[in-house]
Structures are given as C-alpha cells and as structure tokens.
Short mmCIF file of C-alpha atoms in Angstrom, two decimals:
data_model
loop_
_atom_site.label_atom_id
_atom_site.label_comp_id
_atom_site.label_asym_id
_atom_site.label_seq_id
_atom_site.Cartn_x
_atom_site.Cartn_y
_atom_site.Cartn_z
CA UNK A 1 178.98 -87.13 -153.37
CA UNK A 2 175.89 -88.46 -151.64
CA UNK A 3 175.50 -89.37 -147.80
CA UNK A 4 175.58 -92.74 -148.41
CA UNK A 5 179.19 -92.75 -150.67
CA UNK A 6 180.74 -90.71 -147.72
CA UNK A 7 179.62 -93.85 -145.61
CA UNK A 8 180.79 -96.02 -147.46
CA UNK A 9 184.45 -94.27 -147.74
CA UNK A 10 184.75 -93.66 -144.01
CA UNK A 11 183.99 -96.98 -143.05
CA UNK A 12 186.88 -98.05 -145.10
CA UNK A 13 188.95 -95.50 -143.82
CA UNK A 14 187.98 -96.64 -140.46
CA UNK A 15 188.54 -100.55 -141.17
CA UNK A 16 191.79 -99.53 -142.83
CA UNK A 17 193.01 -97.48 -140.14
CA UNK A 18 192.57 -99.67 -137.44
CA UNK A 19 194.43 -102.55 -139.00
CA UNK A 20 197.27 -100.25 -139.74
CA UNK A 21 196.99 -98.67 -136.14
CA UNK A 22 196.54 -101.82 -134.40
CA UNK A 23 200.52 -102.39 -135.02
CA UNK A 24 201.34 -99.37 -132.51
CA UNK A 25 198.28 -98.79 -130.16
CA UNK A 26 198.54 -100.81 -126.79
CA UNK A 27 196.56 -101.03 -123.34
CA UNK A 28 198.06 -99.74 -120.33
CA UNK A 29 197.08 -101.32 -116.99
CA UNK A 30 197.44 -100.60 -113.43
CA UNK A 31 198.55 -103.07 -110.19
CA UNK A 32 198.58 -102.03 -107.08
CA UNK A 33 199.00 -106.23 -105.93
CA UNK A 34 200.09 -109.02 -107.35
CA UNK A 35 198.09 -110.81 -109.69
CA UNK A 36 195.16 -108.13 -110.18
CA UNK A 37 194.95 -105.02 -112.30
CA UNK A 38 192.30 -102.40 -113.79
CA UNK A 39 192.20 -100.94 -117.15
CA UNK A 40 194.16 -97.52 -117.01
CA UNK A 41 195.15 -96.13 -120.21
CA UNK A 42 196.27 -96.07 -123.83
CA UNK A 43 199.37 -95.45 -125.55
CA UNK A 44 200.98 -95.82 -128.63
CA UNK A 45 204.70 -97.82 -129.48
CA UNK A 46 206.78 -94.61 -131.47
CA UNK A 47 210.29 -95.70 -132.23
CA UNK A 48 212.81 -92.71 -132.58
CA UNK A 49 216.34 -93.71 -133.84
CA UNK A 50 217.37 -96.99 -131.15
CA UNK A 51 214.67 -96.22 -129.08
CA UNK A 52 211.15 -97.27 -128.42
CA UNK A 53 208.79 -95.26 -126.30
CA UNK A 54 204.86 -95.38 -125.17
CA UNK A 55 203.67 -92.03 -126.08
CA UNK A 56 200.74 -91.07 -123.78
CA UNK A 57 199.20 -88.75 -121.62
CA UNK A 58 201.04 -87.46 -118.49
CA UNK A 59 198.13 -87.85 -116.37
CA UNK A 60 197.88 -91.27 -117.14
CA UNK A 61 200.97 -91.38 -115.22
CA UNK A 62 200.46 -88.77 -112.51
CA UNK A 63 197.23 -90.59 -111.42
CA UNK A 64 198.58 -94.21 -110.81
CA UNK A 65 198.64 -94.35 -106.42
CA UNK A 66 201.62 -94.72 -104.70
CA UNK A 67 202.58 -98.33 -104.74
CA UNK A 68 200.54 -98.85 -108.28
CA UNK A 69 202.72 -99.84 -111.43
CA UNK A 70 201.95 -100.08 -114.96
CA UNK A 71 202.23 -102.18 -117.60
CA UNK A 72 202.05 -102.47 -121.38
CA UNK A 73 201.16 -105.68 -123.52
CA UNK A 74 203.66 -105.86 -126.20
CA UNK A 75 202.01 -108.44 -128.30
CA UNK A 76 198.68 -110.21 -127.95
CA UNK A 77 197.48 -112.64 -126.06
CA UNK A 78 201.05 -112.02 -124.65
CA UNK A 79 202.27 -110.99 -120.92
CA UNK A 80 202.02 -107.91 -119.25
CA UNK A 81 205.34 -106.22 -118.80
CA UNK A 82 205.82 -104.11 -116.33
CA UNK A 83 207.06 -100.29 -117.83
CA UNK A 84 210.28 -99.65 -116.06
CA UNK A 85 212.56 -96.34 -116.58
CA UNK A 86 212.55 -92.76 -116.23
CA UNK A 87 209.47 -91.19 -117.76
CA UNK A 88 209.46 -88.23 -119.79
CA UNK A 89 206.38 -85.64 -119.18
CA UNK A 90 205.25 -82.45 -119.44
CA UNK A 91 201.38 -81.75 -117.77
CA UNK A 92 198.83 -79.68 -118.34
CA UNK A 93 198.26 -77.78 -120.95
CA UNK A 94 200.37 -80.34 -122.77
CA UNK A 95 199.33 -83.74 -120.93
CA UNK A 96 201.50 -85.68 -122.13
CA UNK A 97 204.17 -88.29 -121.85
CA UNK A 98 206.51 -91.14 -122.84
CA UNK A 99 207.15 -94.46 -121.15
CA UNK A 100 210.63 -96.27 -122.10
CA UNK A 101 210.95 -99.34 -123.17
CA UNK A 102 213.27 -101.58 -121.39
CA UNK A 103 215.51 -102.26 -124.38
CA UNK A 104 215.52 -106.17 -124.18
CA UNK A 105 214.12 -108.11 -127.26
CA UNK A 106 211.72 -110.14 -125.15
CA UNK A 107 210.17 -106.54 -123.87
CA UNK A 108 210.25 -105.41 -126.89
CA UNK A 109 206.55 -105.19 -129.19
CA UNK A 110 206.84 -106.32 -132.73
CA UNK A 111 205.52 -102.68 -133.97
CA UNK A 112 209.33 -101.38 -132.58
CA UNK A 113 210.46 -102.45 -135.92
CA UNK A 114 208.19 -99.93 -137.38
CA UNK A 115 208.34 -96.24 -136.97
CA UNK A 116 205.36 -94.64 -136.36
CA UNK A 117 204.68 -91.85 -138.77
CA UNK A 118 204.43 -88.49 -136.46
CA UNK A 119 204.07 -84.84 -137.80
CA UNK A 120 206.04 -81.89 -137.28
CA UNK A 121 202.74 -80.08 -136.25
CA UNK A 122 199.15 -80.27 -136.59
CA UNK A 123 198.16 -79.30 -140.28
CA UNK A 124 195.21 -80.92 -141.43
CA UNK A 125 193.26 -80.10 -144.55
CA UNK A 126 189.83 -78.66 -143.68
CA UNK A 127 187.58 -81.27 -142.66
CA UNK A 128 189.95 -84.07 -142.83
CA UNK A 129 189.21 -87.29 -141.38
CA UNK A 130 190.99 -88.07 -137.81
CA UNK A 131 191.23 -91.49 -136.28
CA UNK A 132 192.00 -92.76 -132.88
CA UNK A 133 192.16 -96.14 -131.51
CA UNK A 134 191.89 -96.42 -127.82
CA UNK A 135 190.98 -99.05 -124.84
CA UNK A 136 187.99 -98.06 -122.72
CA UNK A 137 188.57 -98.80 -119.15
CA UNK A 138 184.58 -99.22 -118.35
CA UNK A 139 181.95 -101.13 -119.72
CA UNK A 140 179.69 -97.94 -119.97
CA UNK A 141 178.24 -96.05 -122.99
CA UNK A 142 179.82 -92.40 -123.60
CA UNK A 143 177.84 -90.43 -121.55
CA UNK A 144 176.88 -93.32 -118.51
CA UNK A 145 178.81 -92.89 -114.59
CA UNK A 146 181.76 -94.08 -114.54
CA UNK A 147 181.02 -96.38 -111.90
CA UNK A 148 183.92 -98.54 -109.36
CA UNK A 149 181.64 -102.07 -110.60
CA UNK A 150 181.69 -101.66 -114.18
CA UNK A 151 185.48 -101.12 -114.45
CA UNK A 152 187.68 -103.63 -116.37
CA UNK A 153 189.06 -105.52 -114.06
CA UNK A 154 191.38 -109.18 -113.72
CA UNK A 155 192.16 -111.22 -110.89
CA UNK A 156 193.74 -114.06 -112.47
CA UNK A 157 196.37 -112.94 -114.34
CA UNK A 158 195.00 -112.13 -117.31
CA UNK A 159 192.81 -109.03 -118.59
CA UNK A 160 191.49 -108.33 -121.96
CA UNK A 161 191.06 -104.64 -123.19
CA UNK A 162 189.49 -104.42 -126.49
CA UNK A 163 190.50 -101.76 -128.31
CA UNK A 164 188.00 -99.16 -130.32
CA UNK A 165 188.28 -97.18 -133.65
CA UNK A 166 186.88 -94.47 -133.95
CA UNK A 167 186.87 -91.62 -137.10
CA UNK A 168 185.57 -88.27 -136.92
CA UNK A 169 186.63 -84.32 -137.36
CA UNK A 170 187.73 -81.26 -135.75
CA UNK A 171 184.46 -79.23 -134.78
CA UNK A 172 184.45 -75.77 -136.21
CA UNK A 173 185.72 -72.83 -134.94
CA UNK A 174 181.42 -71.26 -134.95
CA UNK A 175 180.87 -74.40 -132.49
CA UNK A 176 180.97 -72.68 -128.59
CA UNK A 177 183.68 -74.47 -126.10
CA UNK A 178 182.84 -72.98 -122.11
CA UNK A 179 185.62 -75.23 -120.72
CA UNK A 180 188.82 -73.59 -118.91
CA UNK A 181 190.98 -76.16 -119.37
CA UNK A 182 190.97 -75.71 -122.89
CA UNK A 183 193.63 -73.48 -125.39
CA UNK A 184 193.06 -73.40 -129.06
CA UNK A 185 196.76 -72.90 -129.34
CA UNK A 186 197.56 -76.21 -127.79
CA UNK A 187 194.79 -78.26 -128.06
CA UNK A 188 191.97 -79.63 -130.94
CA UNK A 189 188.35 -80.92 -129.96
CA UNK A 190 187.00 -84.03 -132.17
CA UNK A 191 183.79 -85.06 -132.48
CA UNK A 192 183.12 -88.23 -130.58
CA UNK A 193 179.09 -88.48 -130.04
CA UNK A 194 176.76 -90.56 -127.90
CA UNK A 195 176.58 -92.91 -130.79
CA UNK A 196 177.92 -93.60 -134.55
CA UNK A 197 177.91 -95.86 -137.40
CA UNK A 198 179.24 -99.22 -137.14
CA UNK A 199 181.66 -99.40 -140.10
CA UNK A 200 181.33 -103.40 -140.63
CA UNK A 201 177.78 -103.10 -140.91
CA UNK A 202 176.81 -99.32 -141.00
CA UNK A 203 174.26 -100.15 -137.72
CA UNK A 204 174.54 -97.11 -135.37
CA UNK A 205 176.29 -97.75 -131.63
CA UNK A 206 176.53 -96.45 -128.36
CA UNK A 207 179.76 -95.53 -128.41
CA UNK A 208 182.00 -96.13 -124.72
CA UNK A 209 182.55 -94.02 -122.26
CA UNK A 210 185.99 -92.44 -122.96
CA UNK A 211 187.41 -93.34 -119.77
CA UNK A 212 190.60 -95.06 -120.47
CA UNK A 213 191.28 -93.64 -123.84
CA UNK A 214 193.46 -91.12 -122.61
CA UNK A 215 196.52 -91.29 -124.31
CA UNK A 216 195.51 -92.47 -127.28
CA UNK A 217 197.51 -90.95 -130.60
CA UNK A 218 195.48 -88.63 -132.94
CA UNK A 219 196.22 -89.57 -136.48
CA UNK A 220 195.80 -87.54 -139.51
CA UNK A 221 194.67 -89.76 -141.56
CA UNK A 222 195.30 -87.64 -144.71
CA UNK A 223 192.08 -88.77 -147.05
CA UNK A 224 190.62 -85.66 -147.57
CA UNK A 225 193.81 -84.41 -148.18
CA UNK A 226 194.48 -87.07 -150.89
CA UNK A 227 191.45 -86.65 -152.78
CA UNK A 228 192.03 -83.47 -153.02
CA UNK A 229 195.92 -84.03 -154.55
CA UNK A 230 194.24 -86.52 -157.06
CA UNK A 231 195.73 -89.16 -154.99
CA UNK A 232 194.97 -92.86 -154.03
CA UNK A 233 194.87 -92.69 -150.23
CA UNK A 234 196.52 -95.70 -148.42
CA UNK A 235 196.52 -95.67 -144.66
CA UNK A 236 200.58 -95.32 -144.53
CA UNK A 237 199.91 -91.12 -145.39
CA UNK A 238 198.89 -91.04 -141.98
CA UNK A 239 200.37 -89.31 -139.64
CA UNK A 240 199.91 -88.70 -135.47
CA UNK A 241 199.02 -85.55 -135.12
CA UNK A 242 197.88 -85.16 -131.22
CA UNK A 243 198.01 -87.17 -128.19
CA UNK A 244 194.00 -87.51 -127.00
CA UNK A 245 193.90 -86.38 -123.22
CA UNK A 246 189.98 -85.05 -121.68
CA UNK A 247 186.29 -85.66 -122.99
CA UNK A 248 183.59 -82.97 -122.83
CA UNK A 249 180.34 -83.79 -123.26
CA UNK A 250 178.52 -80.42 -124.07
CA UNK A 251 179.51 -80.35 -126.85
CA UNK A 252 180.16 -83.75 -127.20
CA UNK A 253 183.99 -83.92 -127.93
CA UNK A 254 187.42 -84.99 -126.67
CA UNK A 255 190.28 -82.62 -126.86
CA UNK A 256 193.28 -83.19 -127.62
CA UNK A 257 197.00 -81.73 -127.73
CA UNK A 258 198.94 -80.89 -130.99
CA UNK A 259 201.72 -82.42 -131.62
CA UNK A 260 203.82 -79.49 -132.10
CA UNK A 261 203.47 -79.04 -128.23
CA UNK A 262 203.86 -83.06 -127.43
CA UNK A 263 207.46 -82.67 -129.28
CA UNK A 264 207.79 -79.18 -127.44
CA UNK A 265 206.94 -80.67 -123.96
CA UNK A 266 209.28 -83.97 -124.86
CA UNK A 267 212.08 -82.86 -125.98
CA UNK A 268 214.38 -85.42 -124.58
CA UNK A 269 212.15 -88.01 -126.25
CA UNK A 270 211.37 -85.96 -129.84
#
C-alpha cells in the first residue's frame, strides 16, 4: 500500500470516527461566578446498566478551586448543566474518574441511550489506529505557553468549545520515555505531533495545545485489526480503550491510562 492510500484510509477513519464519537464526547467547563466560565476538560457520556456517567480524568476534578463547579453540555447549542453527585476517582497512576449524571430526562444527553463500547483491557493489534476527540481549553498550537489571555473563556452565558479529532498510534517500545510519571503497566503514549494532516483536505496543521483534552476516551478503533480479519471496518468495532490524562513533548506524545486500570480504579462505576 502506498503513502498516499494510507492517507486516504486514515482520513476516513478519522472523519468516520469523529461522527460516531461526537455522540459521547462532551466539554467540561469550570465557574467559579455566575455567568462566566473557562474551558476545563473533556469527558465522555458511558452508560452502564440505568446509569449514565462522564468518564474522565481525576485531575480534571482535583484541580477545579474551592468554590469552582463544573458543568457538562448535554446536547448542542444546549445549556450548561451543572454535574451534581458523588464522584467516583482514583488518581495518579490511574487519573481517572466518573461524574454522575443527575438522572432527570432534561439532564440527561441524547448519547445516554447509547452505550458506549468500552474494552475489558487494552489489546490492540500492532500498529492499530487510535482516535481521540477532545476540547482544547487554549487557543495555542501544541507546543505554544499556555498563557491566562489565550484561554477559552465566556462572560455571557454562553461558551463554545470546539471539539478536535485526532488519529494516530502507540509509539514503539525502541522509542526512549525519561518521564517519572510514567508506567508501561498502566499507561500507553500516542503520537500527537506539532502538526498533522488535515483529513478534509489532507493540508498539514498545527495541531492545539493539549491543554483541556484531559479526559478524553482513547478508542481502539479496530481498522488494522479488521483488515487483517478480512473484514469491512465500520466505526461501531471501536472500542475505548484508555482515558487520555498528560502530554509530553520530547517525544512528542500524550499518555494515557489502560482501561483495565480505569475499571480497576472505578469499580463502583465499572
């Protein structure tokens, strides 16, 4: 397969996965008054049995100032509700967490009729394609300050987050990680560059700082996996594999958890 094929093939993959992960990713904000808030976080809608959760990362939580509160937008160009209940987390080296749902329709997302596809561990194929889809809280490029000025911020009620896709793979095990917060056993890093290719148009992008897409699921996205079965690949193989949690940029990566340790560290949730 040439250069150009494989392309063309992950920027379907990536178009393909966003629309289906689009139903389950959301933006999590943070208030500390009334009628302002920054950009905070991502999470994604997992519904287990009656219940709905926002899996995320615990830190996303531990971080939020006394007197802060987050929110979730369930649908939209929708309202910000505010995420009420008893949080499940477990921190570092899992960093990770789950945000109830206040079980009211009208609180409620429209992806809670949908369960979200999660793994018993992580087991991709080698080189498989991963996804994420998260919500940058800073209008910088990947590897730019992550200055007070350029954060997302709304003081009238209403803030837009745009989400961003983003495909890639697990770097090798030859590839050299000097970082002490990180344990193969728990954790994967993913390639996430300076820039990449554009998948509507195949133009290559600065891609965002990663700021803000903490939290953010890890999906298997099982296409290498299905070419290799003789199978046609449909984004509903995919599974969440990992909940994304710290960047690194030499090398340039993110890391994050497996999702064998998530369910470990959730247990009242998994």
């Amino acid at each position: 397969m040439s250069k150009d094929d494989w392309d063309v093939l992950c920027a379907q993959v990536t178009e393909e996965m966003t629309s289906h992960v689009k139903r389950f990713a959301v933006p999590l904000t943070m208030s500390e008054e009334h009628g302002s808030g920054v950009a905070w976080g991502s999470g994604t809608y997992i519904s287990l049995g009656r219940d709905t959760w926002i899996l995320t990362a615990e830190h996303v939580l531990s971080n939020v100032p006394e007197g802060g509160r987050l929110a979730h937008l369930p649908k939209d160009g929708g309202d910000y509700n505010a995420a009420f209940g008893r949080p499940e987390v477990a921190g570092w080296p899992v960093d990770a967490a789950a945000l109830p749902i206040y079980p009211d329709p009208q609180f409620l997302p429209e992806a809670a009729r949908v369960t979200s596809s999660i793994a018993e561990s992580y087991s991709p194929v080698d080189e498989e394609l991963l996804f994420f889809y998260g919500f940058p809280g800073y209008t910088v490029e990947r590897n730019d300050p992550r200055q007070k000025d350029k954060q997302i911020v709304s003081r009238f009620n209403h803030l837009t987050v745009s989400g961003k896709p983003m495909v890639s793979q697990a770097i090798g095990p030859e590839v050299s990680l000097a970082a002490s917060n990180f344990d193969p056993n728990a954790h994967v890093a993913v390639h996430y560059p300076f820039a990449a290719q554009r998948a509507k148009d195949g133009v290559v992008v600065p891609l965002p700082n990663a700021a803000g897409m903490s939290g953010s699921a890890l999906w298997d996205t099982k296409f290498v996996d299905c070419i290799k079965k003789g199978i046609s690949w449909t984004p509903e193989y995919a599974e969440i594999c990992g909940v994304v949690w710290a960047v690194l940029d030499n090398p340039e990566v993110i890391f994050a958890t497996k999702i064998e340790c998530v369910r470990a560290g959730l247990p009242e949730v998994f």
